[in-house]
Structure formats: C-alpha cells, structure tokens
Amino acid sequence: MLPYPQIDPVALAIGPLKIHWYGLMYLIGIGGAWLLASRRLNRFDPTWTKEKLSDMVFWMSMGVIVGGRLGYVLFYDLSAYLANPTLIFEVWKGGMAFHGGFIGVMIAAWWFGRRNGKSFFQLMDFVAPFVPIGLGAGRIGNFINAELWGKPTDVPWAMVFPPFSDPAQLPRHPSQLYQFALEGVALFLILYIFSRKPRPTMAVSGMFALFYGIFRFI
C-alpha cells in the first residue's frame, strides 16, 4: 500500500487571499489548451486572431465551470446547497460534474460558433485535441483534494485517503491518477497525433467521444 501524500489544498496564501491547487489546476488546463490551440490557429482559420481564440477559450471555459458546478449542485448534494446557497460559489473546494461541464461547453461552443460563422462541429474538431489537458489537470486537482477515489482494493498501490474524505479508511484505488493517465495523457496523445492531418468534419470530435467513453469504462 502506498501512503497518500498529504498536500495542503492551498497552493499559495497571501494575507487573506488563498490560491487553491484545485483552481490552479483549472488555470493550468485552460492556459495549456490555449497555448497549443494558438499554434494550430492558422490551419483552423487564417483570418482568426489570437484575440478571437482567447474569446472562444474564455466562453468555453465559462461553460465548463458554470455547467460543471451547476451539474454537481443539482445532481449530487442539492439539499446541502439549498440549506446554504453560499456554498455554491466555493468552487475551490472541489465539486464539479463532468456531465454538467460537458453540457455547458456544448452550449458555449454552439453560441460562439454561431456568432463567428463556424459550425458546432468545426469548433469541436478544433478544440477536441486540447480538452484532455484540462481533464488531466482537473484529475490532479481531484487527487490533491482527496475526492473521487475508487473502490476498495488490496493492490500494492492502493491508498488510504484522509478521514475527512473517506471515513471508512479503506485502501482504495487512486482512480484520479488512473483517469489522469488515460483521460489526460493517453487521450491527448491519441487526438493530437490523429489531428495533425486534415480530417473529415466530426472525425476528431468523434475520436474524442469514442476514446473518452472507452477510458471512462475502463
């Protein structure tokens, strides 16, 4: 069994200002996606500027964050948030639902594409190779927050997560790290290599859906 590394969820504190690792992981994911997307921007549309790319990344990021948070609130712990609505805004403590974020980014992509003369799937094919950067960074944030751990197990690399996260104190699969390796690293490599050549519309986004589904099932 491996020891769980006790990592302070606060990465940096300056007076009353606290920067949490969870939020920092989102910034790293969004920044990394923007950086790689900017290198492929001319191939996507030579008329697009980096300012327009930044606008797209901003609105799609808002879709992920707002949709992910609302999805978590509605589907996982609605009663607690109704009792104390201010908890909804404490996103640095974790609590984001993938399906909510997925719906949010789909809506943002459709809206932004319509305003800028791009079809929904044109945008999806362009951004799909960079999504795993955010997924992988988010899973590291989950691991630091000691949330979304796996089932009990006796494998040598099992971990016992902190009591505040797992009162049962059972050795569990560190599933956040599995997802980082599959949804983050492996999926990024597959899509980035596949999208290096021109592909038919929906091919890249279809590959994302296919392999993301496979990796989630695993």
CSV table of C-alpha atoms in Angstrom, one decimal:
chain,number,residue,atom,x,y,z
A,1,MET,CA,0.0,0.0,0.0
A,2,LEU,CA,1.3,3.5,-0.9
A,3,PRO,CA,0.9,6.4,1.5
A,4,TYR,CA,-1.4,9.2,0.4
A,5,PRO,CA,0.7,12.4,0.2
A,6,GLN,CA,-0.8,15.0,2.5
A,7,ILE,CA,-0.8,18.0,0.3
A,8,ASP,CA,-2.2,21.3,1.6
A,9,PRO,CA,-5.1,22.2,-0.8
A,10,VAL,CA,-3.9,25.8,-0.6
A,11,ALA,CA,-1.1,26.3,-3.0
A,12,LEU,CA,-0.3,29.9,-2.0
A,13,ALA,CA,-1.6,32.2,0.7
A,14,ILE,CA,-1.0,36.0,0.6
A,15,GLY,CA,-2.8,37.5,3.6
A,16,PRO,CA,-6.5,36.7,3.3
A,17,LEU,CA,-6.0,35.7,-0.4
A,18,LYS,CA,-5.7,31.9,-0.9
A,19,ILE,CA,-4.9,30.2,-4.1
A,20,HIS,CA,-6.1,26.6,-4.1
A,21,TRP,CA,-4.5,23.8,-6.1
A,22,TYR,CA,-7.9,22.9,-7.5
A,23,GLY,CA,-8.4,26.3,-9.0
A,24,LEU,CA,-4.8,26.4,-10.1
A,25,MET,CA,-5.2,23.1,-12.0
A,26,TYR,CA,-8.1,24.6,-14.0
A,27,LEU,CA,-5.9,27.6,-14.9
A,28,ILE,CA,-3.1,25.3,-16.0
A,29,GLY,CA,-5.5,23.3,-18.1
A,30,ILE,CA,-7.1,26.3,-19.7
A,31,GLY,CA,-3.7,28.0,-20.3
A,32,GLY,CA,-2.2,24.9,-21.7
A,33,ALA,CA,-5.1,24.4,-24.1
A,34,TRP,CA,-4.9,28.0,-25.3
A,35,LEU,CA,-1.2,27.7,-25.9
A,36,LEU,CA,-1.4,24.6,-28.1
A,37,ALA,CA,-4.5,25.8,-29.8
A,38,SER,CA,-2.8,29.1,-30.8
A,39,ARG,CA,-0.1,27.0,-32.6
A,40,ARG,CA,-2.8,25.5,-34.8
A,41,LEU,CA,-4.9,28.5,-35.3
A,42,ASN,CA,-3.7,29.4,-38.8
A,43,ARG,CA,-4.6,25.9,-40.0
A,44,PHE,CA,-8.0,26.2,-38.5
A,45,ASP,CA,-8.8,29.7,-39.9
A,46,PRO,CA,-6.1,32.1,-41.1
A,47,THR,CA,-8.5,35.0,-40.5
A,48,TRP,CA,-8.8,34.3,-36.8
A,49,THR,CA,-6.6,36.3,-34.4
A,50,LYS,CA,-5.3,35.2,-31.1
A,51,GLU,CA,-7.8,37.7,-29.6
A,52,LYS,CA,-10.7,35.7,-31.1
A,53,LEU,CA,-9.2,32.5,-29.9
A,54,SER,CA,-8.9,34.0,-26.4
A,55,ASP,CA,-12.6,34.9,-26.6
A,56,MET,CA,-13.5,31.4,-27.6
A,57,VAL,CA,-11.4,29.9,-24.8
A,58,PHE,CA,-13.0,32.3,-22.3
A,59,TRP,CA,-16.6,31.5,-23.1
A,60,MET,CA,-16.0,27.8,-23.4
A,61,SER,CA,-14.2,27.9,-20.0
A,62,MET,CA,-17.1,29.6,-18.5
A,63,GLY,CA,-19.3,26.9,-19.9
A,64,VAL,CA,-17.2,24.2,-18.3
A,65,ILE,CA,-17.0,26.0,-14.9
A,66,VAL,CA,-20.6,27.1,-14.6
A,67,GLY,CA,-22.0,23.9,-16.2
A,68,GLY,CA,-19.8,21.7,-14.1
A,69,ARG,CA,-20.7,23.4,-10.9
A,70,LEU,CA,-24.4,23.5,-11.5
A,71,GLY,CA,-24.3,19.9,-12.5
A,72,TYR,CA,-22.6,18.9,-9.2
A,73,VAL,CA,-25.1,21.1,-7.2
A,74,LEU,CA,-28.2,19.7,-8.9
A,75,PHE,CA,-27.2,16.0,-9.1
A,76,TYR,CA,-25.0,15.3,-6.1
A,77,ASP,CA,-25.8,17.3,-3.0
A,78,LEU,CA,-28.7,19.6,-3.8
A,79,SER,CA,-30.1,19.6,-0.2
A,80,ALA,CA,-26.8,20.9,1.3
A,81,TYR,CA,-26.6,23.8,-1.2
A,82,LEU,CA,-30.3,24.7,-0.7
A,83,ALA,CA,-29.6,24.9,3.0
A,84,ASN,CA,-26.5,27.1,2.5
A,85,PRO,CA,-26.6,28.6,-1.0
A,86,THR,CA,-23.2,30.4,-0.5
A,87,LEU,CA,-21.5,27.0,-0.8
A,88,ILE,CA,-22.3,27.1,-4.5
A,89,PHE,CA,-19.6,29.7,-5.1
A,90,GLU,CA,-16.9,27.9,-3.1
A,91,VAL,CA,-15.6,26.1,-6.2
A,92,TRP,CA,-12.0,26.0,-4.9
A,93,LYS,CA,-13.2,23.2,-2.5
A,94,GLY,CA,-13.9,20.9,-5.4
A,95,GLY,CA,-17.3,19.7,-6.6
A,96,MET,CA,-17.5,19.8,-10.4
A,97,ALA,CA,-19.6,17.3,-12.5
A,98,PHE,CA,-18.2,16.3,-15.9
A,99,HIS,CA,-21.6,15.9,-17.5
A,100,GLY,CA,-22.6,19.4,-16.3
A,101,GLY,CA,-19.4,20.8,-17.7
A,102,PHE,CA,-19.9,18.9,-20.9
A,103,ILE,CA,-23.4,20.4,-21.4
A,104,GLY,CA,-22.1,23.9,-20.5
A,105,VAL,CA,-19.2,23.8,-23.0
A,106,MET,CA,-21.5,22.4,-25.8
A,107,ILE,CA,-23.9,25.4,-25.3
A,108,ALA,CA,-20.9,27.8,-25.3
A,109,ALA,CA,-19.4,26.3,-28.4
A,110,TRP,CA,-22.7,26.4,-30.3
A,111,TRP,CA,-23.3,30.1,-29.2
A,112,PHE,CA,-19.8,31.2,-30.1
A,113,GLY,CA,-19.7,29.3,-33.4
A,114,ARG,CA,-23.0,30.8,-34.5
A,115,ARG,CA,-21.7,34.3,-33.7
A,116,ASN,CA,-18.5,33.8,-35.6
A,117,GLY,CA,-19.5,31.8,-38.7
A,118,LYS,CA,-18.4,28.4,-37.6
A,119,SER,CA,-20.5,25.3,-37.3
A,120,PHE,CA,-20.7,23.5,-34.0
A,121,PHE,CA,-18.6,20.5,-35.2
A,122,GLN,CA,-16.0,22.7,-36.8
A,123,LEU,CA,-15.3,24.1,-33.4
A,124,MET,CA,-15.5,20.8,-31.7
A,125,ASP,CA,-13.0,19.2,-34.1
A,126,PHE,CA,-10.6,22.1,-33.4
A,127,VAL,CA,-10.8,22.1,-29.6
A,128,ALA,CA,-11.1,18.3,-29.0
A,129,PRO,CA,-7.3,17.6,-29.0
A,130,PHE,CA,-6.8,20.2,-26.3
A,131,VAL,CA,-9.6,19.1,-24.0
A,132,PRO,CA,-7.6,16.3,-22.3
A,133,ILE,CA,-5.2,18.9,-21.0
A,134,GLY,CA,-8.0,20.3,-18.8
A,135,LEU,CA,-9.3,16.9,-18.0
A,136,GLY,CA,-5.9,15.7,-16.8
A,137,ALA,CA,-5.2,18.8,-14.8
A,138,GLY,CA,-8.6,18.5,-13.2
A,139,ARG,CA,-7.9,14.9,-12.1
A,140,ILE,CA,-4.7,16.1,-10.4
A,141,GLY,CA,-6.9,18.6,-8.6
A,142,ASN,CA,-9.3,15.9,-7.5
A,143,PHE,CA,-6.3,13.9,-6.2
A,144,ILE,CA,-5.0,16.8,-4.1
A,145,ASN,CA,-8.5,17.4,-2.7
A,146,ALA,CA,-8.7,13.6,-1.9
A,147,GLU,CA,-12.0,13.3,-3.8
A,148,LEU,CA,-13.4,10.9,-6.4
A,149,TRP,CA,-11.3,7.9,-5.1
A,150,GLY,CA,-12.0,4.4,-6.3
A,151,LYS,CA,-13.3,1.2,-4.9
A,152,PRO,CA,-11.7,-0.7,-2.0
A,153,THR,CA,-8.8,-2.9,-3.2
A,154,ASP,CA,-5.8,-4.8,-2.0
A,155,VAL,CA,-3.4,-4.0,-4.9
A,156,PRO,CA,0.1,-2.8,-3.8
A,157,TRP,CA,-0.5,0.7,-5.0
A,158,ALA,CA,-3.8,1.2,-3.0
A,159,MET,CA,-4.1,4.3,-0.9
A,160,VAL,CA,-6.0,5.2,2.3
A,161,PHE,CA,-7.4,8.7,1.8
A,162,PRO,CA,-7.8,11.2,4.7
A,163,PRO,CA,-10.7,10.6,7.2
A,164,PHE,CA,-12.5,13.8,6.1
A,165,SER,CA,-12.8,12.3,2.6
A,166,ASP,CA,-13.2,8.6,3.4
A,167,PRO,CA,-14.4,8.0,7.0
A,168,ALA,CA,-14.2,4.2,6.3
A,169,GLN,CA,-10.4,4.5,6.0
A,170,LEU,CA,-10.2,1.6,3.5
A,171,PRO,CA,-7.4,1.1,1.0
A,172,ARG,CA,-8.7,2.2,-2.4
A,173,HIS,CA,-7.8,2.6,-6.0
A,174,PRO,CA,-6.3,6.0,-6.6
A,175,SER,CA,-8.7,6.3,-9.6
A,176,GLN,CA,-7.9,10.0,-10.0
A,177,LEU,CA,-4.4,9.0,-11.1
A,178,TYR,CA,-5.8,6.4,-13.5
A,179,GLN,CA,-8.0,9.0,-15.1
A,180,PHE,CA,-5.2,11.4,-15.3
A,181,ALA,CA,-3.1,8.8,-17.2
A,182,LEU,CA,-6.0,7.8,-19.5
A,183,GLU,CA,-8.3,10.8,-20.0
A,184,GLY,CA,-5.3,13.2,-19.7
A,185,VAL,CA,-2.1,11.8,-21.1
A,186,ALA,CA,-3.3,9.0,-23.4
A,187,LEU,CA,-6.3,10.8,-24.8
A,188,PHE,CA,-4.2,13.9,-25.5
A,189,LEU,CA,-1.6,11.9,-27.4
A,190,ILE,CA,-4.2,10.0,-29.5
A,191,LEU,CA,-6.1,13.1,-30.5
A,192,TYR,CA,-3.1,15.4,-31.0
A,193,ILE,CA,-1.4,12.8,-33.3
A,194,PHE,CA,-4.7,12.0,-35.1
A,195,SER,CA,-5.5,15.6,-35.8
A,196,ARG,CA,-2.1,16.5,-37.3
A,197,LYS,CA,-3.5,15.7,-40.7
A,198,PRO,CA,-6.7,17.2,-42.2
A,199,ARG,CA,-9.7,15.0,-41.2
A,200,PRO,CA,-13.4,15.0,-42.3
A,201,THR,CA,-15.8,17.0,-40.2
A,202,MET,CA,-16.7,15.2,-36.9
A,203,ALA,CA,-13.8,12.8,-37.2
A,204,VAL,CA,-11.6,14.3,-34.5
A,205,SER,CA,-14.6,15.0,-32.1
A,206,GLY,CA,-15.8,11.5,-32.9
A,207,MET,CA,-12.4,10.1,-31.8
A,208,PHE,CA,-12.6,12.1,-28.6
A,209,ALA,CA,-16.1,10.7,-27.8
A,210,LEU,CA,-15.0,7.1,-28.7
A,211,PHE,CA,-11.8,7.0,-26.6
A,212,TYR,CA,-13.2,9.1,-23.8
A,213,GLY,CA,-16.0,6.6,-23.5
A,214,ILE,CA,-13.6,3.7,-23.5
A,215,PHE,CA,-11.3,5.2,-20.9
A,216,ARG,CA,-14.2,6.0,-18.6
A,217,PHE,CA,-15.4,2.5,-18.9
A,218,ILE,CA,-12.0,1.1,-18.1
